Amino acid sequence: NLSAELKQRATIPEYSTQIINSLSKDLDPLTHFSIGLMAIQPESRFDSAYNQGIRKTEYWEPTIEDAIDLMAKLPTVAAMVYNNKYSNTELPQWDDSLDWAGNFAKKLGVTDPV
């Protein structure tokens, strides 16, 4: 189940959270977002496999894992950027009754289930 897989991978490392939260509110939100994505790079499975000498024919395996990890973490990174720039509220935890998009909306503060 993709929703369960995304939930399992959605956690942002604490050091990445600290980096994102330490950024100046004067920066453009896309700068926040870019830095937020770069802050989760140390978790890259491709980087680890590459540094261990993975063969080119196997690049796709850690690449797809990184893509799924990134897809899972995007809502939290984007919501943290939005929250830091515009609302300063605590982000809600993952809600098992919602899918990926529903959780993203909830993290942005959307409460109307339209």
JSON list of C-alpha atoms in Angstrom, two decimals:
[
{"chain": "A", "resi": 1, "resn": "ASN", "atom": "CA", "xyz": [0.00, 0.00, 0.00]},
{"chain": "A", "resi": 2, "resn": "LEU", "atom": "CA", "xyz": [1.59, 3.26, -1.15]},
{"chain": "A", "resi": 3, "resn": "SER", "atom": "CA", "xyz": [-0.02, 5.37, 1.59]},
{"chain": "A", "resi": 4, "resn": "ALA", "atom": "CA", "xyz": [1.44, 3.12, 4.29]},
{"chain": "A", "resi": 5, "resn": "GLU", "atom": "CA", "xyz": [4.85, 3.20, 2.59]},
{"chain": "A", "resi": 6, "resn": "LEU", "atom": "CA", "xyz": [4.81, 7.00, 2.41]},
{"chain": "A", "resi": 7, "resn": "LYS", "atom": "CA", "xyz": [3.79, 7.26, 6.06]},
{"chain": "A", "resi": 8, "resn": "GLN", "atom": "CA", "xyz": [6.65, 4.98, 7.06]},
{"chain": "A", "resi": 9, "resn": "ARG", "atom": "CA", "xyz": [9.16, 7.14, 5.18]},
{"chain": "A", "resi": 10, "resn": "ALA", "atom": "CA", "xyz": [7.72, 10.59, 6.00]},
{"chain": "A", "resi": 11, "resn": "THR", "atom": "CA", "xyz": [9.82, 11.39, 9.07]},
{"chain": "A", "resi": 12, "resn": "ILE", "atom": "CA", "xyz": [12.23, 14.28, 8.70]},
{"chain": "A", "resi": 13, "resn": "PRO", "atom": "CA", "xyz": [15.50, 13.90, 10.66]},
{"chain": "A", "resi": 14, "resn": "GLU", "atom": "CA", "xyz": [15.82, 16.27, 13.62]},
{"chain": "A", "resi": 15, "resn": "TYR", "atom": "CA", "xyz": [18.94, 17.92, 12.22]},
{"chain": "A", "resi": 16, "resn": "SER", "atom": "CA", "xyz": [17.03, 18.73, 9.03]},
{"chain": "A", "resi": 17, "resn": "THR", "atom": "CA", "xyz": [14.15, 20.18, 11.03]},
{"chain": "A", "resi": 18, "resn": "GLN", "atom": "CA", "xyz": [16.59, 22.39, 12.94]},
{"chain": "A", "resi": 19, "resn": "ILE", "atom": "CA", "xyz": [18.12, 23.64, 9.68]},
{"chain": "A", "resi": 20, "resn": "ILE", "atom": "CA", "xyz": [14.74, 24.47, 8.17]},
{"chain": "A", "resi": 21, "resn": "ASN", "atom": "CA", "xyz": [13.49, 26.15, 11.34]},
{"chain": "A", "resi": 22, "resn": "SER", "atom": "CA", "xyz": [16.66, 28.24, 11.67]},
{"chain": "A", "resi": 23, "resn": "LEU", "atom": "CA", "xyz": [16.23, 29.96, 8.30]},
{"chain": "A", "resi": 24, "resn": "SER", "atom": "CA", "xyz": [15.42, 33.65, 8.19]},
{"chain": "A", "resi": 25, "resn": "LYS", "atom": "CA", "xyz": [11.77, 34.45, 7.55]},
{"chain": "A", "resi": 26, "resn": "ASP", "atom": "CA", "xyz": [13.01, 37.09, 5.09]},
{"chain": "A", "resi": 27, "resn": "LEU", "atom": "CA", "xyz": [14.18, 34.43, 2.64]},
{"chain": "A", "resi": 28, "resn": "ASP", "atom": "CA", "xyz": [11.99, 33.48, -0.29]},
{"chain": "A", "resi": 29, "resn": "PRO", "atom": "CA", "xyz": [9.87, 30.35, 0.39]},
{"chain": "A", "resi": 30, "resn": "LEU", "atom": "CA", "xyz": [11.50, 28.54, -2.55]},
{"chain": "A", "resi": 31, "resn": "THR", "atom": "CA", "xyz": [14.89, 29.15, -0.96]},
{"chain": "A", "resi": 32, "resn": "HIS", "atom": "CA", "xyz": [13.54, 27.63, 2.27]},
{"chain": "A", "resi": 33, "resn": "PHE", "atom": "CA", "xyz": [12.18, 24.68, 0.29]},
{"chain": "A", "resi": 34, "resn": "SER", "atom": "CA", "xyz": [15.43, 24.10, -1.61]},
{"chain": "A", "resi": 35, "resn": "ILE", "atom": "CA", "xyz": [17.48, 24.22, 1.57]},
{"chain": "A", "resi": 36, "resn": "GLY", "atom": "CA", "xyz": [14.95, 21.91, 3.26]},
{"chain": "A", "resi": 37, "resn": "LEU", "atom": "CA", "xyz": [15.35, 19.33, 0.50]},
{"chain": "A", "resi": 38, "resn": "MET", "atom": "CA", "xyz": [19.12, 19.59, 0.62]},
{"chain": "A", "resi": 39, "resn": "ALA", "atom": "CA", "xyz": [18.99, 19.14, 4.41]},
{"chain": "A", "resi": 40, "resn": "ILE", "atom": "CA", "xyz": [17.57, 15.63, 3.99]},
{"chain": "A", "resi": 41, "resn": "GLN", "atom": "CA", "xyz": [20.26, 14.61, 1.46]},
{"chain": "A", "resi": 42, "resn": "PRO", "atom": "CA", "xyz": [22.46, 12.85, 4.05]},
{"chain": "A", "resi": 43, "resn": "GLU", "atom": "CA", "xyz": [19.73, 10.18, 4.17]},
{"chain": "A", "resi": 44, "resn": "SER", "atom": "CA", "xyz": [20.18, 9.44, 0.44]},
{"chain": "A", "resi": 45, "resn": "ARG", "atom": "CA", "xyz": [20.30, 5.75, -0.36]},
{"chain": "A", "resi": 46, "resn": "PHE", "atom": "CA", "xyz": [21.84, 6.49, -3.75]},
{"chain": "A", "resi": 47, "resn": "ASP", "atom": "CA", "xyz": [24.66, 8.51, -2.19]},
{"chain": "A", "resi": 48, "resn": "SER", "atom": "CA", "xyz": [25.41, 5.69, 0.20]},
{"chain": "A", "resi": 49, "resn": "ALA", "atom": "CA", "xyz": [25.31, 3.04, -2.54]},
{"chain": "A", "resi": 50, "resn": "TYR", "atom": "CA", "xyz": [27.43, 5.20, -4.87]},
{"chain": "A", "resi": 51, "resn": "ASN", "atom": "CA", "xyz": [30.07, 5.69, -2.18]},
{"chain": "A", "resi": 52, "resn": "GLN", "atom": "CA", "xyz": [30.13, 1.91, -1.70]},
{"chain": "A", "resi": 53, "resn": "GLY", "atom": "CA", "xyz": [30.82, 1.38, -5.42]},
{"chain": "A", "resi": 54, "resn": "ILE", "atom": "CA", "xyz": [27.45, 0.35, -6.81]},
{"chain": "A", "resi": 55, "resn": "ARG", "atom": "CA", "xyz": [27.48, -0.73, -10.47]},
{"chain": "A", "resi": 56, "resn": "LYS", "atom": "CA", "xyz": [25.88, 1.62, -13.01]},
{"chain": "A", "resi": 57, "resn": "THR", "atom": "CA", "xyz": [23.38, -1.06, -13.99]},
{"chain": "A", "resi": 58, "resn": "GLU", "atom": "CA", "xyz": [22.05, -0.95, -10.42]},
{"chain": "A", "resi": 59, "resn": "TYR", "atom": "CA", "xyz": [21.75, 2.85, -10.07]},
{"chain": "A", "resi": 60, "resn": "TRP", "atom": "CA", "xyz": [18.00, 2.68, -10.57]},
{"chain": "A", "resi": 61, "resn": "GLU", "atom": "CA", "xyz": [17.39, 0.74, -7.33]},
{"chain": "A", "resi": 62, "resn": "PRO", "atom": "CA", "xyz": [18.62, 3.34, -4.80]},
{"chain": "A", "resi": 63, "resn": "THR", "atom": "CA", "xyz": [17.37, 6.10, -7.11]},
{"chain": "A", "resi": 64, "resn": "ILE", "atom": "CA", "xyz": [13.77, 4.83, -6.91]},
{"chain": "A", "resi": 65, "resn": "GLU", "atom": "CA", "xyz": [14.14, 4.44, -3.13]},
{"chain": "A", "resi": 66, "resn": "ASP", "atom": "CA", "xyz": [15.33, 8.07, -2.89]},
{"chain": "A", "resi": 67, "resn": "ALA", "atom": "CA", "xyz": [12.43, 9.19, -5.09]},
{"chain": "A", "resi": 68, "resn": "ILE", "atom": "CA", "xyz": [9.90, 7.47, -2.81]},
{"chain": "A", "resi": 69, "resn": "ASP", "atom": "CA", "xyz": [11.63, 8.88, 0.28]},
{"chain": "A", "resi": 70, "resn": "LEU", "atom": "CA", "xyz": [11.54, 12.35, -1.23]},
{"chain": "A", "resi": 71, "resn": "MET", "atom": "CA", "xyz": [7.89, 12.01, -2.20]},
{"chain": "A", "resi": 72, "resn": "ALA", "atom": "CA", "xyz": [7.09, 10.97, 1.39]},
{"chain": "A", "resi": 73, "resn": "LYS", "atom": "CA", "xyz": [9.01, 13.87, 2.94]},
{"chain": "A", "resi": 74, "resn": "LEU", "atom": "CA", "xyz": [7.87, 16.64, 0.56]},
{"chain": "A", "resi": 75, "resn": "PRO", "atom": "CA", "xyz": [4.60, 17.44, 2.36]},
{"chain": "A", "resi": 76, "resn": "THR", "atom": "CA", "xyz": [6.37, 17.93, 5.68]},
{"chain": "A", "resi": 77, "resn": "VAL", "atom": "CA", "xyz": [9.18, 20.03, 4.21]},
{"chain": "A", "resi": 78, "resn": "ALA", "atom": "CA", "xyz": [6.71, 22.19, 2.28]},
{"chain": "A", "resi": 79, "resn": "ALA", "atom": "CA", "xyz": [4.44, 22.56, 5.30]},
{"chain": "A", "resi": 80, "resn": "MET", "atom": "CA", "xyz": [7.40, 23.50, 7.50]},
{"chain": "A", "resi": 81, "resn": "VAL", "atom": "CA", "xyz": [8.38, 26.19, 5.00]},
{"chain": "A", "resi": 82, "resn": "TYR", "atom": "CA", "xyz": [4.80, 27.50, 4.86]},
{"chain": "A", "resi": 83, "resn": "ASN", "atom": "CA", "xyz": [4.47, 27.36, 8.62]},
{"chain": "A", "resi": 84, "resn": "ASN", "atom": "CA", "xyz": [7.78, 29.13, 9.26]},
{"chain": "A", "resi": 85, "resn": "LYS", "atom": "CA", "xyz": [6.98, 31.85, 6.74]},
{"chain": "A", "resi": 86, "resn": "TYR", "atom": "CA", "xyz": [3.28, 32.47, 7.38]},
{"chain": "A", "resi": 87, "resn": "SER", "atom": "CA", "xyz": [1.67, 30.84, 10.42]},
{"chain": "A", "resi": 88, "resn": "ASN", "atom": "CA", "xyz": [4.09, 29.69, 13.16]},
{"chain": "A", "resi": 89, "resn": "THR", "atom": "CA", "xyz": [1.91, 26.84, 14.40]},
{"chain": "A", "resi": 90, "resn": "GLU", "atom": "CA", "xyz": [2.87, 23.31, 15.37]},
{"chain": "A", "resi": 91, "resn": "LEU", "atom": "CA", "xyz": [2.60, 20.81, 12.52]},
{"chain": "A", "resi": 92, "resn": "PRO", "atom": "CA", "xyz": [0.10, 18.01, 13.07]},
{"chain": "A", "resi": 93, "resn": "GLN", "atom": "CA", "xyz": [1.25, 14.40, 13.06]},
{"chain": "A", "resi": 94, "resn": "TRP", "atom": "CA", "xyz": [0.47, 12.02, 10.20]},
{"chain": "A", "resi": 95, "resn": "ASP", "atom": "CA", "xyz": [-3.21, 11.06, 10.19]},
{"chain": "A", "resi": 96, "resn": "ASP", "atom": "CA", "xyz": [-3.80, 7.43, 9.18]},
{"chain": "A", "resi": 97, "resn": "SER", "atom": "CA", "xyz": [-7.34, 8.23, 8.07]},
{"chain": "A", "resi": 98, "resn": "LEU", "atom": "CA", "xyz": [-6.00, 10.55, 5.34]},
{"chain": "A", "resi": 99, "resn": "ASP", "atom": "CA", "xyz": [-3.96, 9.85, 2.23]},
{"chain": "A", "resi": 100, "resn": "TRP", "atom": "CA", "xyz": [-0.75, 11.65, 1.20]},
{"chain": "A", "resi": 101, "resn": "ALA", "atom": "CA", "xyz": [-2.58, 14.70, -0.19]},
{"chain": "A", "resi": 102, "resn": "GLY", "atom": "CA", "xyz": [-4.95, 14.86, 2.79]},
{"chain": "A", "resi": 103, "resn": "ASN", "atom": "CA", "xyz": [-2.03, 14.83, 5.20]},
{"chain": "A", "resi": 104, "resn": "PHE", "atom": "CA", "xyz": [-0.30, 17.56, 3.21]},
{"chain": "A", "resi": 105, "resn": "ALA", "atom": "CA", "xyz": [-3.45, 19.70, 3.34]},
{"chain": "A", "resi": 106, "resn": "LYS", "atom": "CA", "xyz": [-3.80, 19.07, 7.08]},
{"chain": "A", "resi": 107, "resn": "LYS", "atom": "CA", "xyz": [-0.17, 20.11, 7.65]},
{"chain": "A", "resi": 108, "resn": "LEU", "atom": "CA", "xyz": [-0.92, 23.35, 5.80]},
{"chain": "A", "resi": 109, "resn": "GLY", "atom": "CA", "xyz": [-3.87, 23.99, 8.12]},
{"chain": "A", "resi": 110, "resn": "VAL", "atom": "CA", "xyz": [-6.66, 23.10, 5.69]},
{"chain": "A", "resi": 111, "resn": "THR", "atom": "CA", "xyz": [-9.58, 21.71, 7.70]},
{"chain": "A", "resi": 112, "resn": "ASP", "atom": "CA", "xyz": [-12.39, 21.70, 5.12]},
{"chain": "A", "resi": 113, "resn": "PRO", "atom": "CA", "xyz": [-12.50, 18.20, 3.55]},
{"chain": "A", "resi": 114, "resn": "VAL", "atom": "CA", "xyz": [-13.95, 19.51, 0.25]}
]
